[in-house]
CSV table of C-alpha atoms in Angstrom, one decimal:
chain,number,residue,atom,x,y,z
A,18,UNK,CA,135.5,58.2,47.6
A,19,UNK,CA,133.2,55.5,48.7
A,20,UNK,CA,134.5,54.7,52.1
A,21,UNK,CA,135.2,56.5,55.3
A,22,UNK,CA,138.5,58.3,56.0
A,23,UNK,CA,139.3,60.0,59.2
A,24,UNK,CA,142.2,61.7,60.7
A,25,UNK,CA,141.8,62.6,64.5
A,26,UNK,CA,144.2,62.8,67.5
A,27,UNK,CA,143.9,60.4,70.3
A,28,UNK,CA,143.1,63.1,72.8
A,29,UNK,CA,140.2,64.5,70.6
A,30,UNK,CA,138.8,60.9,70.1
A,31,UNK,CA,139.0,60.0,73.9
A,32,UNK,CA,137.6,63.6,75.0
A,33,UNK,CA,134.5,63.1,72.7
A,34,UNK,CA,133.9,59.3,73.4
A,35,UNK,CA,134.5,58.2,70.0
A,36,UNK,CA,135.0,54.4,69.2
A,37,UNK,CA,136.4,53.2,65.9
A,38,UNK,CA,135.5,50.1,64.3
A,39,UNK,CA,138.0,49.5,61.6
A,40,UNK,CA,136.5,46.1,60.4
A,41,UNK,CA,133.2,47.7,59.7
A,42,UNK,CA,134.6,50.9,58.7
A,43,UNK,CA,132.4,53.0,61.0
A,44,UNK,CA,132.8,55.4,63.8
A,45,UNK,CA,130.6,55.5,66.9
A,46,UNK,CA,130.2,58.9,68.6
A,47,UNK,CA,129.1,58.3,72.2
A,48,UNK,CA,127.6,61.7,73.3
A,49,UNK,CA,126.9,61.9,77.3
A,50,UNK,CA,123.3,63.2,76.5
A,51,UNK,CA,122.2,60.4,74.0
A,52,UNK,CA,120.7,57.1,75.0
A,53,UNK,CA,122.8,55.3,72.4
A,54,UNK,CA,125.7,55.8,70.1
A,55,UNK,CA,125.6,57.7,66.9
A,56,UNK,CA,127.0,55.6,64.1
A,57,UNK,CA,128.8,57.3,61.2
A,58,UNK,CA,129.0,54.7,58.4
A,59,UNK,CA,126.3,55.9,55.9
A,60,UNK,CA,125.8,59.6,55.0
A,61,UNK,CA,122.9,61.7,53.7
A,62,UNK,CA,125.3,64.7,53.2
A,63,UNK,CA,128.1,64.4,50.8
A,64,UNK,CA,130.6,65.9,53.2
A,65,UNK,CA,130.6,67.1,56.8
A,66,UNK,CA,133.4,69.2,58.4
A,67,UNK,CA,133.8,69.6,62.1
A,68,UNK,CA,136.5,72.2,63.0
A,69,UNK,CA,137.5,73.2,66.5
A,70,UNK,CA,139.5,76.5,66.7
A,71,UNK,CA,139.8,76.8,70.3
A,72,UNK,CA,143.1,76.3,72.3
A,73,UNK,CA,142.0,73.1,74.0
A,74,UNK,CA,140.9,71.3,70.7
A,75,UNK,CA,143.4,68.7,69.5
A,76,UNK,CA,142.3,68.4,65.9
A,77,UNK,CA,140.3,68.9,63.0
A,78,UNK,CA,137.8,66.2,61.7
A,79,UNK,CA,136.9,65.8,58.0
A,80,UNK,CA,134.3,63.0,57.1
A,81,UNK,CA,133.7,62.5,53.5
A,82,UNK,CA,131.8,59.7,51.9
A,83,UNK,CA,130.0,58.9,48.5
A,84,UNK,CA,126.2,58.3,48.6
A,85,UNK,CA,124.9,55.7,46.5
A,86,UNK,CA,121.3,55.5,45.6
A,87,UNK,CA,120.6,52.3,47.7
A,88,UNK,CA,121.8,53.8,50.9
A,89,UNK,CA,118.6,55.8,51.4
A,90,UNK,CA,114.8,54.9,51.0
A,91,UNK,CA,111.9,57.3,50.8
A,92,UNK,CA,110.7,56.0,54.3
A,93,UNK,CA,114.1,57.2,55.9
A,94,UNK,CA,113.4,60.8,55.0
A,95,UNK,CA,111.5,62.8,57.8
A,96,UNK,CA,109.6,65.2,55.4
A,97,UNK,CA,108.4,62.3,53.0
A,98,UNK,CA,106.9,60.6,56.1
A,99,UNK,CA,105.2,63.8,57.4
A,100,UNK,CA,103.6,64.5,53.9
A,101,UNK,CA,102.8,61.2,52.3
A,102,UNK,CA,100.3,62.7,50.1
A,103,UNK,CA,102.8,65.1,48.4
A,104,UNK,CA,105.1,62.2,47.5
A,105,UNK,CA,103.7,59.7,45.0
A,106,UNK,CA,104.8,56.1,45.1
A,107,UNK,CA,105.4,55.9,41.5
A,108,UNK,CA,106.6,58.6,39.2
A,109,UNK,CA,106.1,57.8,35.5
A,110,UNK,CA,107.8,60.8,33.9
A,111,UNK,CA,109.3,64.2,34.6
A,112,UNK,CA,106.7,67.0,34.6
A,113,UNK,CA,106.6,69.0,31.4
A,114,UNK,CA,108.6,72.1,30.8
A,115,UNK,CA,106.3,75.1,31.3
A,116,UNK,CA,106.7,78.7,30.5
A,117,UNK,CA,106.7,80.9,33.6
A,118,UNK,CA,103.8,83.4,33.2
A,119,UNK,CA,103.5,86.0,35.9
A,120,UNK,CA,101.6,89.1,35.9
A,121,UNK,CA,100.2,91.7,38.5
A,122,UNK,CA,96.8,92.9,37.9
A,123,UNK,CA,96.4,96.5,38.1
A,124,UNK,CA,93.7,98.7,39.3
A,125,UNK,CA,91.7,100.1,36.3
A,126,UNK,CA,93.2,103.4,35.2
A,127,UNK,CA,96.5,103.0,37.1
A,128,UNK,CA,99.8,103.1,35.4
A,129,UNK,CA,103.4,103.0,36.0
A,130,UNK,CA,104.9,105.4,38.4
A,131,UNK,CA,107.0,108.0,36.6
A,132,UNK,CA,110.2,108.7,38.3
A,133,UNK,CA,113.5,110.4,37.0
A,134,UNK,CA,115.9,107.7,36.1
A,135,UNK,CA,119.1,107.0,37.9
A,136,UNK,CA,121.8,108.9,36.2
A,137,UNK,CA,124.8,107.1,35.1
A,138,UNK,CA,127.8,107.5,33.0
A,139,UNK,CA,128.0,105.9,29.6
A,140,UNK,CA,130.6,103.5,30.8
A,141,UNK,CA,128.4,102.5,33.9
A,142,UNK,CA,125.4,102.0,31.5
A,143,UNK,CA,127.4,99.8,29.2
A,144,UNK,CA,128.5,97.6,32.2
A,145,UNK,CA,125.0,97.4,33.6
A,146,UNK,CA,123.6,96.5,30.2
A,147,UNK,CA,126.2,93.8,29.7
A,148,UNK,CA,125.4,92.3,33.1
A,149,UNK,CA,121.7,92.3,32.5
A,150,UNK,CA,122.1,90.6,29.1
A,151,UNK,CA,124.3,88.0,30.7
A,152,UNK,CA,121.7,87.4,33.4
A,153,UNK,CA,118.9,87.2,30.9
A,154,UNK,CA,121.0,84.9,28.7
A,155,UNK,CA,121.5,82.6,31.9
A,156,UNK,CA,117.9,82.9,32.6
A,157,UNK,CA,118.4,84.2,36.1
A,158,UNK,CA,116.0,87.2,35.4
A,159,UNK,CA,113.4,87.8,32.6
A,160,UNK,CA,112.6,91.0,30.7
A,161,UNK,CA,109.9,93.1,32.0
A,162,UNK,CA,106.5,92.6,30.5
A,163,UNK,CA,105.1,95.9,32.1
A,164,UNK,CA,103.0,98.2,30.1
């Protein structure tokens, strides 16, 4: 979907001060607290759902739109404006893949705490082992490198 599709009841539109501009394919939200209209014709989110479940609500609103790369520039993103030194103007290539190496330095002479292992039935142990192997295979977790 590359446009704007909207289904709302007339009561909901008038109650929330919404103006539809069919020729421009845009929706103008006119909140009372705001100085100007909020125009919904380009999106930074892929979809936005507003659901009213109270008894006085007259409809459900679903706005969806496809976002192309030309719709948003770096200057429009607030985080980029706040930290310009973190975001380079030109990126030549992706960063190289690096192995994750993490270790906790222990105090000299310290060793792992010995505790009685949690007792499991052989069936539970087999299920746990299968889950752990699956997570390791998907690289969600890594095997321990503790001594």
